[in-house]
PDB file of C-alpha atoms in Angstrom:
ATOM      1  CA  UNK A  72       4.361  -9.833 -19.403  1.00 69.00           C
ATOM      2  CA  UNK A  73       5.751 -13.260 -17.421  1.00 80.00           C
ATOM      3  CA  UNK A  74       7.594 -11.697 -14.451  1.00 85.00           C
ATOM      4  CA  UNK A  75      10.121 -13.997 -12.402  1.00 83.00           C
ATOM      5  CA  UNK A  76       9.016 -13.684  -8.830  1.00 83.00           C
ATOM      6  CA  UNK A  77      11.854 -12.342  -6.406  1.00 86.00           C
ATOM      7  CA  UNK A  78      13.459 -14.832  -3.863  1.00 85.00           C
ATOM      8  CA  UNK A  79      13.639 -11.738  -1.457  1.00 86.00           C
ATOM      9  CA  UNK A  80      11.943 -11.503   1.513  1.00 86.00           C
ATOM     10  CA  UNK A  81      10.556  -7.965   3.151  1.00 89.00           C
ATOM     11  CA  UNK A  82      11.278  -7.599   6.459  1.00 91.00           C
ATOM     12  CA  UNK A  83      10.434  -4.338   9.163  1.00 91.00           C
ATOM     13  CA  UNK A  84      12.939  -2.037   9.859  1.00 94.00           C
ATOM     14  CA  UNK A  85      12.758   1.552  11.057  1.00 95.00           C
ATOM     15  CA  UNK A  86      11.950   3.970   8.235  1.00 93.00           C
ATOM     16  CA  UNK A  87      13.216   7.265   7.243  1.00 92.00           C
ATOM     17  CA  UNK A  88       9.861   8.108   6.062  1.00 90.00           C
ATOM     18  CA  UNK A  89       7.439   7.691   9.077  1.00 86.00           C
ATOM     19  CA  UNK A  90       7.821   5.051  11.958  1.00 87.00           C
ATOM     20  CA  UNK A  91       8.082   1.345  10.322  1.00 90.00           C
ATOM     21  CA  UNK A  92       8.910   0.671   6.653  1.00 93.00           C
ATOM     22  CA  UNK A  93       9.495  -2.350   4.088  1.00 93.00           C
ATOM     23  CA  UNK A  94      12.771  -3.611   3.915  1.00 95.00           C
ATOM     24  CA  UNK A  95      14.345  -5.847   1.031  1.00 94.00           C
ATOM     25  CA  UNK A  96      16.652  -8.906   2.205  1.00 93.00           C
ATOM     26  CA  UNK A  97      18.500  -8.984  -0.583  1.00 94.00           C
ATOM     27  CA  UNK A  98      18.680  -7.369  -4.327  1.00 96.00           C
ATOM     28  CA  UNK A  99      15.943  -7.152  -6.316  1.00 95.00           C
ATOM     29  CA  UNK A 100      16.158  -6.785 -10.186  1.00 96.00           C
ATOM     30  CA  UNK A 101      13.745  -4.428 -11.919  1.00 96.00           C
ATOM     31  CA  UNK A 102      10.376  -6.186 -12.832  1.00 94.00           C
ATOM     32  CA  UNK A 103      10.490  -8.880 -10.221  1.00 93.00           C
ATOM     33  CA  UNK A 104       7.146  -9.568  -8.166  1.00 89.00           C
ATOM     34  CA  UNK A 105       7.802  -8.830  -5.050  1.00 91.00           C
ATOM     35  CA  UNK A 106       5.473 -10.719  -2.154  1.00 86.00           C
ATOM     36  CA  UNK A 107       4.759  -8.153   0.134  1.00 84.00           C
ATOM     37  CA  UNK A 108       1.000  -8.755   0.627  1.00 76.00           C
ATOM     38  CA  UNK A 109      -0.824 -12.281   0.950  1.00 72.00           C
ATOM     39  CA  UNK A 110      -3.755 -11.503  -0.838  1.00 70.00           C
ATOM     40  CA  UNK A 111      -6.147 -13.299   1.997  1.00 78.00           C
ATOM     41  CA  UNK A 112      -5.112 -10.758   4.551  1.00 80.00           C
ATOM     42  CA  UNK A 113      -7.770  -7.735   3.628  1.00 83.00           C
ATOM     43  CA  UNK A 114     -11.470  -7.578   4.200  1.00 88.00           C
ATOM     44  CA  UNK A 115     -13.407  -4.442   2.707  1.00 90.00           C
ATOM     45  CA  UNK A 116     -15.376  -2.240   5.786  1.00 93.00           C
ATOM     46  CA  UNK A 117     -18.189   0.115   4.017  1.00 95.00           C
ATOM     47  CA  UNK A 118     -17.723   3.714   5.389  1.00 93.00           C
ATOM     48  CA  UNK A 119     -21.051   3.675   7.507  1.00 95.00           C
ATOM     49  CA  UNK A 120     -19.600   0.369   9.416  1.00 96.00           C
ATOM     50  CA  UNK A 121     -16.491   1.274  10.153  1.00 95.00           C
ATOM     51  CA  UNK A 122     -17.468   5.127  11.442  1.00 94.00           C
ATOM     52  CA  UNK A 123     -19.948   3.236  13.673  1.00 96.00           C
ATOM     53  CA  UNK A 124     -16.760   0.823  14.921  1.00 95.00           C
ATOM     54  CA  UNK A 125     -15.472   0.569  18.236  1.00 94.00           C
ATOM     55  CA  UNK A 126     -12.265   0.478  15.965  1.00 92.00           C
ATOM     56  CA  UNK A 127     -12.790   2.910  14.010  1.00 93.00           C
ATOM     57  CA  UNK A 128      -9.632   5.257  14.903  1.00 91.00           C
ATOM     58  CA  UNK A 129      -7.224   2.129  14.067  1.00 89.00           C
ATOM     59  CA  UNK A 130      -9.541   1.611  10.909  1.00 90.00           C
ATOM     60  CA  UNK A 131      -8.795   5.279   9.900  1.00 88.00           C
ATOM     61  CA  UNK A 132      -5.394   5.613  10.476  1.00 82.00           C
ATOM     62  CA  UNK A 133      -4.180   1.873   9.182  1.00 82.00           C
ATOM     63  CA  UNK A 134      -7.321   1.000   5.948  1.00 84.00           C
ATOM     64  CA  UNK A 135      -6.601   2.280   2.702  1.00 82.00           C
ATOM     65  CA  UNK A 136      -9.375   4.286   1.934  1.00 83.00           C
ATOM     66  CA  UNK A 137     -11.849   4.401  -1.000  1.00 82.00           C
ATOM     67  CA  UNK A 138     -14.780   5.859  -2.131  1.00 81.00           C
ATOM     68  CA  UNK A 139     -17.239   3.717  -0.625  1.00 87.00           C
ATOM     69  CA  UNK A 140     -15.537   2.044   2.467  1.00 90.00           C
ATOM     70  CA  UNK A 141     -11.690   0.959   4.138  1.00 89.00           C
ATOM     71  CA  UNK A 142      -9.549  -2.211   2.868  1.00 85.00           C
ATOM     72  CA  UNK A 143      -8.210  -3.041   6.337  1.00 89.00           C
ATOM     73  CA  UNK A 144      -6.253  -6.247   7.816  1.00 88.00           C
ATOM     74  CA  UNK A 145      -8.337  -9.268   8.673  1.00 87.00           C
ATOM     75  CA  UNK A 146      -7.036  -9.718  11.743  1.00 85.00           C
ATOM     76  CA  UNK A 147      -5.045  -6.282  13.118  1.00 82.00           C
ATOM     77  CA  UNK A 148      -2.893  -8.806  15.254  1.00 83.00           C
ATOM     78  CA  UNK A 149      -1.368 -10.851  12.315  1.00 82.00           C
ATOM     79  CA  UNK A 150      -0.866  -8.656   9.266  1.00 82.00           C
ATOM     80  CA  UNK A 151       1.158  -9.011   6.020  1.00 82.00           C
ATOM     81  CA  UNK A 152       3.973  -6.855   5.702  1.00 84.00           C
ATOM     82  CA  UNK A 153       2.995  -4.447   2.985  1.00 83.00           C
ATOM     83  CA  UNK A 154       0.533  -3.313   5.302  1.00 83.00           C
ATOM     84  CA  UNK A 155       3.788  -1.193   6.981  1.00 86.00           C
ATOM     85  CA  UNK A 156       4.443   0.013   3.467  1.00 87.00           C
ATOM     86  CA  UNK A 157       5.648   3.770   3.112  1.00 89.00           C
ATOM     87  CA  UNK A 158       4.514   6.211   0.421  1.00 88.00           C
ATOM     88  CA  UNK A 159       6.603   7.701  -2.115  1.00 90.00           C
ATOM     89  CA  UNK A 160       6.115  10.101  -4.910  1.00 86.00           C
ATOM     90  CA  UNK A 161       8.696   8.036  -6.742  1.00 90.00           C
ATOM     91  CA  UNK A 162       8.413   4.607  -5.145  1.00 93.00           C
ATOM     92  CA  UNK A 163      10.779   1.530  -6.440  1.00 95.00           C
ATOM     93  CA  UNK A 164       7.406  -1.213  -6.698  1.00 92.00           C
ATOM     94  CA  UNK A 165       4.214  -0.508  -8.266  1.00 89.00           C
ATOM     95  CA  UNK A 166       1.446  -2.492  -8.883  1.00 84.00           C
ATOM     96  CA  UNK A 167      -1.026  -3.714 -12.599  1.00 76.00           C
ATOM     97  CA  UNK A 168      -3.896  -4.755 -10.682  1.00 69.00           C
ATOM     98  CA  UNK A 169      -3.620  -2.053  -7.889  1.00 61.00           C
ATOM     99  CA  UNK A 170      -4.314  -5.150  -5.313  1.00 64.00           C
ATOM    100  CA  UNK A 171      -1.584  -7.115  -3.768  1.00 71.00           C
ATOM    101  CA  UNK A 172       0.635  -8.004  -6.846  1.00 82.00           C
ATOM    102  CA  UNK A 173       3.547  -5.586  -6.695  1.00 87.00           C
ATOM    103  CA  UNK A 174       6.609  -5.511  -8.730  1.00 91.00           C
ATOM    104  CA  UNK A 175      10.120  -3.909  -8.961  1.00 94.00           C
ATOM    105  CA  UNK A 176       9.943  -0.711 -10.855  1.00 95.00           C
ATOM    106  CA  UNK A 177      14.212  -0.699 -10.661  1.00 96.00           C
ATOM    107  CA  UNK A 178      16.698  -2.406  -9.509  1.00 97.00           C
ATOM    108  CA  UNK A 179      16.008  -2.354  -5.588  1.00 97.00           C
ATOM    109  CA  UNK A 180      19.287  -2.985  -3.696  1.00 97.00           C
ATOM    110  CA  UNK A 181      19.251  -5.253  -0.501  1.00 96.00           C
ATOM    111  CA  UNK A 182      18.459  -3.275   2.811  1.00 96.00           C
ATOM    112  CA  UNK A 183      16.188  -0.796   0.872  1.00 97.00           C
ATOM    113  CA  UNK A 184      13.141   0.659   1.921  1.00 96.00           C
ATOM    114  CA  UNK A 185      10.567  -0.513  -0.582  1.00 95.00           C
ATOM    115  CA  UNK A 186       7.964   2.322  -1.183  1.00 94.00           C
ATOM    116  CA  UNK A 187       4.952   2.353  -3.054  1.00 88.00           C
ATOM    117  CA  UNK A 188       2.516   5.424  -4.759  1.00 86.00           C
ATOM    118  CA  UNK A 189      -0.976   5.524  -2.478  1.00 80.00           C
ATOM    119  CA  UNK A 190      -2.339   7.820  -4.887  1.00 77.00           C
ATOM    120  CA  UNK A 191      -2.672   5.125  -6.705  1.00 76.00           C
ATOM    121  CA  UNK A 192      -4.467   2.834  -4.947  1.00 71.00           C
ATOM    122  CA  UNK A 193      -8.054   3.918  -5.708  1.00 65.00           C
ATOM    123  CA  UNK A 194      -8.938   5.849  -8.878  1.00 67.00           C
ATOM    124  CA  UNK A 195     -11.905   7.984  -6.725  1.00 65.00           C
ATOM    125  CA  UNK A 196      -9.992   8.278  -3.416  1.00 62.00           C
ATOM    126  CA  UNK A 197      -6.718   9.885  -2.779  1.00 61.00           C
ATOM    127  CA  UNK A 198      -5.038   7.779   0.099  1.00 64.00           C
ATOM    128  CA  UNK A 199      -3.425  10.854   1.084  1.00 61.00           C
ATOM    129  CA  UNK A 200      -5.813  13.277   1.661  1.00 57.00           C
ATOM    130  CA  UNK A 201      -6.431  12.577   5.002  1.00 52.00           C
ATOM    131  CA  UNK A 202      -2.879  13.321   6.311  1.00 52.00           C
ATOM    132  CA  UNK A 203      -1.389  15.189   3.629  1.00 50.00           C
ATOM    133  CA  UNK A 204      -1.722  17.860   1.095  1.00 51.00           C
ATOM    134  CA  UNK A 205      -1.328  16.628  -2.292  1.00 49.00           C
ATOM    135  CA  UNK A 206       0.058  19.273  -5.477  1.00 52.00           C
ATOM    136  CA  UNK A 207      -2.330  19.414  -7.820  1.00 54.00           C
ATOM    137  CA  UNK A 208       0.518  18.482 -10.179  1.00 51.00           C
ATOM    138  CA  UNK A 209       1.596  15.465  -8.497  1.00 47.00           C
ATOM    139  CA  UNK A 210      -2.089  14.276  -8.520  1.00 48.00           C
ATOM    140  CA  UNK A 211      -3.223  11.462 -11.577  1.00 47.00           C
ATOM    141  CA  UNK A 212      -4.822  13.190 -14.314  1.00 47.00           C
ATOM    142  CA  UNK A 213      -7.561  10.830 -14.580  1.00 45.00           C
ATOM    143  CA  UNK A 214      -8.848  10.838 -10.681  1.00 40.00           C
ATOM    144  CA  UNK A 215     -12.755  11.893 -10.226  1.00 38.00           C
ATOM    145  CA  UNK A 216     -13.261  13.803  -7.055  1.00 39.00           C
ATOM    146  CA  UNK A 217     -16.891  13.076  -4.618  1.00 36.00           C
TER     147      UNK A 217
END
C-alpha cells in the first residue's frame, strides 16, 4: 500500500506515560507515515561491547534491545525524536518494517502523544522485560524466548 506521508511534525512535550513523549503538531489521518525517526540516526552495539562500555548504563536504559546486541543513537547528543517515544499496549503508529517507517494506525488528533508497541520491535527480545512485567496474554504469539 502507497501511504501519503503526514505534513505533521513531532515535537517533545511532557508525557503522561513516563518523563518525555512524542507529540503531533497537527492532525494526523489514519495510515499516514509519520517521520519520527531519520533512519541514519541508529548504530547496532553487540551485547559484549556495550556491557564492556563506559556507557553502558545510558546504553541500557535508552537502546532498544535485541537478542544479540542494543540499537542505540549515533550520537546521544543529537537524536531523532522517536527515540523519546512512549510505549503503549494500544499505541496510535505502528510500523511494516519494524525500523524507522511508522504510520498512523487512527486518526491521531493534533497535541497527541504518539505511542508505539516495543514488544514489537524485535521478534526474540521483549523491549520490556527489563523494566516491566509483561502478561503472558498481552505477549505476541509468535515470540521465541533465549
Amino acid at each position: 500500500m502507497k501511504r501519503k506521508t503526514s505534513k505533521a511534525f513531532v515535537y517533545l512535550g511532557a508525557s503522561s506515560i513516563h518523563g518525555l513523549g512524542c507529540f503531533a503538531d497537527i492532525d494526523i489521518k489514519k495510515d499516514e507515515l509519520v517521520r519520527v525517526w531519520d533512519g541514519k540516526d541508529s548504530r547496532f552495539i553487540p551485547v559484549a561491547r556495550a556491557h564492556a562500555s563506559p556507557q553502558v548504563q545510558l546504553i541500557k536504559r535508552f537502546g532498544i534491545r535485541t537478542a544479540r546486541g542494543y540499537w542505540v543513537p549515533l550520537d546521544f547528543l543529537r537524536i531523532s525524536t522517536g527515540w523519546y517515544m512512549n510505549h503503549a499496549a494500544t499505541p496510535n503508529i505502528g510500523s511494516d518494517d519494524g525500523d524507522v517507517t511508522y504510520y498512523a494506525l487512527r486518526d491521531i488528533e493534533a497535541g497527541e502523544e504518539l505511542t508505539m508497541d516495543y514488544r514489537l520491535m524485535d521478534e526474540e527480545y521483549d523491549n520490556l522485560d527489563r523494566d516491566e512485567v509483561v502478561p503472558a496474554s498481552a505477549r505476541p504469539k509468535t515470540r521465541r524466548r533465549r
